[in-house]
PDB file of C-alpha atoms in Angstrom:
ATOM      1  CA  MET A 214      -0.124   0.281   0.122  1.00  0.00           C
ATOM      2  CA  GLY A 215       1.288   3.493  -0.928  1.00  0.00           C
ATOM      3  CA  PHE A 216       1.153   6.884   0.499  1.00  0.00           C
ATOM      4  CA  SER A 217      -2.020   8.679   1.352  1.00  0.00           C
ATOM      5  CA  GLY A 218      -2.560  12.392   2.490  1.00  0.00           C
ATOM      6  CA  ALA A 219      -4.084  15.555   1.936  1.00  0.00           C
ATOM      7  CA  TYR A 220      -2.609  18.746   3.315  1.00  0.00           C
ATOM      8  CA  LEU A 221      -4.274  22.585   2.873  1.00  0.00           C
ATOM      9  CA  TYR A 222      -1.821  25.766   1.767  1.00  0.00           C
ATOM     10  CA  ASP A 223      -3.653  28.995   3.123  1.00  0.00           C
ATOM     11  CA  GLY A 224      -0.999  31.502   1.905  1.00  0.00           C
ATOM     12  CA  THR A 225       1.084  30.577   5.158  1.00  0.00           C
ATOM     13  CA  GLN A 226       1.198  27.157   6.132  1.00  0.00           C
ATOM     14  CA  TRP A 227       0.098  23.130   5.824  1.00  0.00           C
ATOM     15  CA  THR A 228      -2.340  22.005   7.877  1.00  0.00           C
ATOM     16  CA  ARG A 229      -3.258  18.155   7.754  1.00  0.00           C
ATOM     17  CA  GLN A 230      -7.014  17.472   5.760  1.00  0.00           C
ATOM     18  CA  GLN A 231      -9.819  15.107   5.474  1.00  0.00           C
ATOM     19  CA  SER A 232      -9.370  13.222   1.924  1.00  0.00           C
ATOM     20  CA  GLY A 233     -11.858  14.617  -0.291  1.00  0.00           C
ATOM     21  CA  GLN A 234     -13.600  16.849   1.402  1.00  0.00           C
ATOM     22  CA  LEU A 235     -13.363  20.939   0.728  1.00  0.00           C
ATOM     23  CA  PRO A 236     -11.934  23.311   3.037  1.00  0.00           C
ATOM     24  CA  ASP A 237     -14.413  26.211   4.134  1.00  0.00           C
ATOM     25  CA  ILE A 238     -12.033  28.794   4.906  1.00  0.00           C
ATOM     26  CA  ALA A 239     -12.027  31.902   2.680  1.00  0.00           C
ATOM     27  CA  GLU A 240      -9.446  31.926  -0.606  1.00  0.00           C
ATOM     28  CA  PRO A 241      -7.219  31.259  -1.895  1.00  0.00           C
ATOM     29  CA  TRP A 242      -6.296  28.564  -0.755  1.00  0.00           C
ATOM     30  CA  LEU A 243      -4.706  25.166  -2.516  1.00  0.00           C
ATOM     31  CA  MET A 244      -5.087  21.386  -1.548  1.00  0.00           C
ATOM     32  CA  VAL A 245      -2.875  18.097  -2.337  1.00  0.00           C
ATOM     33  CA  ASP A 246      -4.691  15.196  -1.555  1.00  0.00           C
ATOM     34  CA  VAL A 247      -2.360  11.684  -2.397  1.00  0.00           C
ATOM     35  CA  HIS A 248      -4.292   8.495  -3.076  1.00  0.00           C
ATOM     36  CA  ASP A 249      -1.991   5.620  -2.424  1.00  0.00           C
ATOM     37  CA  SER A 250       1.329   7.262  -4.489  1.00  0.00           C
ATOM     38  CA  ALA A 251      -0.712   6.653  -7.463  1.00  0.00           C
ATOM     39  CA  TYR A 252      -1.806  10.444  -8.443  1.00  0.00           C
ATOM     40  CA  THR A 253      -2.738  13.589  -6.768  1.00  0.00           C
ATOM     41  CA  THR A 254      -5.308  15.498  -6.894  1.00  0.00           C
ATOM     42  CA  ILE A 255      -4.345  19.380  -6.805  1.00  0.00           C
ATOM     43  CA  THR A 256      -8.092  21.932  -6.144  1.00  0.00           C
ATOM     44  CA  TYR A 257      -6.647  25.202  -6.381  1.00  0.00           C
ATOM     45  CA  ARG A 258      -9.339  28.483  -5.225  1.00  0.00           C
ATOM     46  CA  PRO A 259      -8.049  31.944  -5.679  1.00  0.00           C
ATOM     47  CA  THR A 260      -9.362  35.007  -4.833  1.00  0.00           C
ATOM     48  CA  GLY A 261     -11.926  35.336  -7.353  1.00  0.00           C
ATOM     49  CA  SER A 262     -12.290  33.056 -10.503  1.00  0.00           C
ATOM     50  CA  GLY A 263      -9.801  30.640 -11.940  1.00  0.00           C
ATOM     51  CA  SER A 264     -11.043  27.514  -9.300  1.00  0.00           C
ATOM     52  CA  GLY A 265     -10.097  23.867 -10.782  1.00  0.00           C
ATOM     53  CA  VAL A 266      -9.017  21.030  -9.653  1.00  0.00           C
ATOM     54  CA  ALA A 267      -5.707  19.404 -11.515  1.00  0.00           C
ATOM     55  CA  TYR A 268      -3.760  15.909 -11.369  1.00  0.00           C
ATOM     56  CA  LEU A 269      -0.445  14.668 -10.924  1.00  0.00           C
ATOM     57  CA  GLY A 270       0.932  10.953 -11.321  1.00  0.00           C
ATOM     58  CA  ARG A 271      -1.156   8.667 -13.047  1.00  0.00           C
ATOM     59  CA  ALA A 272      -4.541  10.115 -12.530  1.00  0.00           C
ATOM     60  CA  PRO A 273      -7.797   8.601 -13.212  1.00  0.00           C
ATOM     61  CA  ARG A 274      -9.125   8.070 -17.068  1.00  0.00           C
ATOM     62  CA  GLY A 275     -10.781  11.716 -17.984  1.00  0.00           C
ATOM     63  CA  ALA A 276      -8.720  13.447 -15.583  1.00  0.00           C
ATOM     64  CA  ASP A 277      -8.445  17.323 -17.161  1.00  0.00           C
ATOM     65  CA  GLN A 278      -4.706  19.586 -17.876  1.00  0.00           C
ATOM     66  CA  ALA A 279      -5.783  22.345 -15.586  1.00  0.00           C
ATOM     67  CA  ALA A 280      -2.462  24.738 -16.472  1.00  0.00           C
ATOM     68  CA  ASP A 281      -3.976  27.658 -17.615  1.00  0.00           C
ATOM     69  CA  GLY A 282      -6.148  27.506 -14.458  1.00  0.00           C
ATOM     70  CA  LEU A 283      -3.821  26.627 -12.045  1.00  0.00           C
ATOM     71  CA  VAL A 284      -1.002  29.417 -13.669  1.00  0.00           C
ATOM     72  CA  GLU A 285      -3.981  31.841 -12.715  1.00  0.00           C
ATOM     73  CA  TRP A 286      -3.737  30.626  -9.511  1.00  0.00           C
ATOM     74  CA  TRP A 287      -0.268  30.993  -8.795  1.00  0.00           C
ATOM     75  CA  ALA A 288      -0.042  34.617 -10.197  1.00  0.00           C
ATOM     76  CA  ARG A 289      -2.690  35.647  -8.041  1.00  0.00           C
ATOM     77  CA  THR A 290      -0.543  34.756  -5.315  1.00  0.00           C
ATOM     78  CA  HIS A 291       2.103  36.176  -6.674  1.00  0.00           C
ATOM     79  CA  GLU A 292       0.729  39.433  -7.958  1.00  0.00           C
ATOM     80  CA  ALA A 293       4.867  40.574  -8.563  1.00  0.00           C
ATOM     81  CA  ALA A 294       5.104  37.985 -11.767  1.00  0.00           C
ATOM     82  CA  GLY A 295       5.289  39.323 -14.787  1.00  0.00           C
ATOM     83  CA  PRO A 296       4.308  38.469 -18.348  1.00  0.00           C
ATOM     84  CA  SER A 297       7.563  36.512 -19.020  1.00  0.00           C
ATOM     85  CA  GLU A 298       7.432  35.245 -15.737  1.00  0.00           C
ATOM     86  CA  PHE A 299       3.618  33.678 -15.851  1.00  0.00           C
ATOM     87  CA  ASP A 300       4.328  31.900 -18.928  1.00  0.00           C
ATOM     88  CA  SER A 301       8.030  30.018 -18.097  1.00  0.00           C
ATOM     89  CA  LYS A 302       5.513  29.397 -15.010  1.00  0.00           C
ATOM     90  CA  LYS A 303       2.308  27.821 -17.381  1.00  0.00           C
ATOM     91  CA  GLU A 304       5.332  25.693 -18.774  1.00  0.00           C
ATOM     92  CA  GLN A 305       6.595  24.547 -16.478  1.00  0.00           C
ATOM     93  CA  ILE A 306       3.322  23.205 -14.243  1.00  0.00           C
ATOM     94  CA  ALA A 307       2.154  21.894 -17.280  1.00  0.00           C
ATOM     95  CA  ALA A 308       5.089  19.408 -17.258  1.00  0.00           C
ATOM     96  CA  TYR A 309       3.516  18.556 -14.335  1.00  0.00           C
ATOM     97  CA  LEU A 310       0.144  17.399 -15.219  1.00  0.00           C
ATOM     98  CA  SER A 311      -0.845  14.399 -16.094  1.00  0.00           C
ATOM     99  CA  THR A 312      -0.269  12.640 -19.361  1.00  0.00           C
ATOM    100  CA  VAL A 313      -2.657  11.229 -21.282  1.00  0.00           C
ATOM    101  CA  ASP A 314      -0.537   7.304 -21.428  1.00  0.00           C
ATOM    102  CA  ASN A 315      -0.380   8.048 -17.209  1.00  0.00           C
ATOM    103  CA  SER A 316       3.331   6.022 -17.701  1.00  0.00           C
ATOM    104  CA  ALA A 317       6.182   6.843 -15.738  1.00  0.00           C
ATOM    105  CA  THR A 318       8.920   7.608 -17.951  1.00  0.00           C
ATOM    106  CA  VAL A 319      12.927   6.110 -18.449  1.00  0.00           C
ATOM    107  CA  LYS A 320      15.467   7.949 -20.023  1.00  0.00           C
ATOM    108  CA  PRO A 321      18.522   6.784 -21.984  1.00  0.00           C
ATOM    109  CA  GLY A 322      21.422   6.301 -19.630  1.00  0.00           C
ATOM    110  CA  ASP A 323      19.260   6.061 -16.347  1.00  0.00           C
ATOM    111  CA  GLY A 324      19.795   2.237 -16.035  1.00  0.00           C
ATOM    112  CA  GLY A 325      16.610   0.936 -17.407  1.00  0.00           C
ATOM    113  CA  GLN A 326      14.624   2.637 -14.375  1.00  0.00           C
ATOM    114  CA  PRO A 327      11.824   5.206 -14.494  1.00  0.00           C
ATOM    115  CA  ASP A 328      12.566   8.456 -11.622  1.00  0.00           C
ATOM    116  CA  PRO A 329      10.929   7.848  -8.473  1.00  0.00           C
ATOM    117  CA  ALA A 330       8.842  11.285  -8.479  1.00  0.00           C
ATOM    118  CA  GLU A 331       7.470   9.443 -11.919  1.00  0.00           C
ATOM    119  CA  THR A 332       6.998   6.176 -10.097  1.00  0.00           C
ATOM    120  CA  TYR A 333       5.356   7.834  -6.908  1.00  0.00           C
ATOM    121  CA  ALA A 334       3.194  10.646  -6.615  1.00  0.00           C
ATOM    122  CA  GLU A 335       4.022  12.169  -2.964  1.00  0.00           C
ATOM    123  CA  LEU A 336       7.170  12.759  -4.223  1.00  0.00           C
ATOM    124  CA  LYS A 337       5.969  14.107  -8.036  1.00  0.00           C
ATOM    125  CA  THR A 338       3.325  16.789  -5.803  1.00  0.00           C
ATOM    126  CA  ALA A 339       6.315  17.588  -3.475  1.00  0.00           C
ATOM    127  CA  ARG A 340       8.402  18.568  -6.661  1.00  0.00           C
ATOM    128  CA  PHE A 341       5.466  20.674  -8.304  1.00  0.00           C
ATOM    129  CA  LEU A 342       5.183  22.596  -4.610  1.00  0.00           C
ATOM    130  CA  VAL A 343       8.846  23.703  -5.046  1.00  0.00           C
ATOM    131  CA  ALA A 344       8.871  24.279  -8.566  1.00  0.00           C
ATOM    132  CA  LEU A 345       5.681  26.998  -7.434  1.00  0.00           C
ATOM    133  CA  GLY A 346       7.480  28.184  -4.898  1.00  0.00           C
ATOM    134  CA  LEU A 347       5.660  26.517  -1.922  1.00  0.00           C
ATOM    135  CA  PRO A 348       7.057  25.268   1.708  1.00  0.00           C
ATOM    136  CA  VAL A 349       6.233  21.241   1.511  1.00  0.00           C
ATOM    137  CA  PRO A 350       4.223  19.241   3.784  1.00  0.00           C
ATOM    138  CA  ASP A 351       7.174  16.963   5.605  1.00  0.00           C
ATOM    139  CA  GLU A 352       5.233  14.193   5.651  1.00  0.00           C
ATOM    140  CA  LEU A 353       5.681  14.382   1.666  1.00  0.00           C
ATOM    141  CA  VAL A 354       9.592  13.800   1.619  1.00  0.00           C
ATOM    142  CA  ARG A 355       9.709  11.178   4.760  1.00  0.00           C
TER     143      ARG A 355
END
């Protein structure tokens, strides 16, 4: 059995959250919900419009790739970011989101082993949070 856990970021800190239950707090916030090390549901609510759900890892079929919405959330929490930083962050976010084939990537020269972050959703989630400039919940890096 893999890792499971849900965490809510309120703009200042992470708190443990009940899996599958949305918080009743003021926006903006971001919630990560890791499902048995297979995939992570990212639910985000910026202040105003742009709320959505995205997936990391081997997401359920039909999962939406919400790079536009996530970059809007990021931009609303990083108001000093300029247009070039916005575009760069959008590309970076899109690279993390689930792909259609849902398979781990093996790169030439890596001994035939996939990157652990492509196999374990909690590792991919930790890298994704670092890319957003957010702290990582301690449980994701243990």
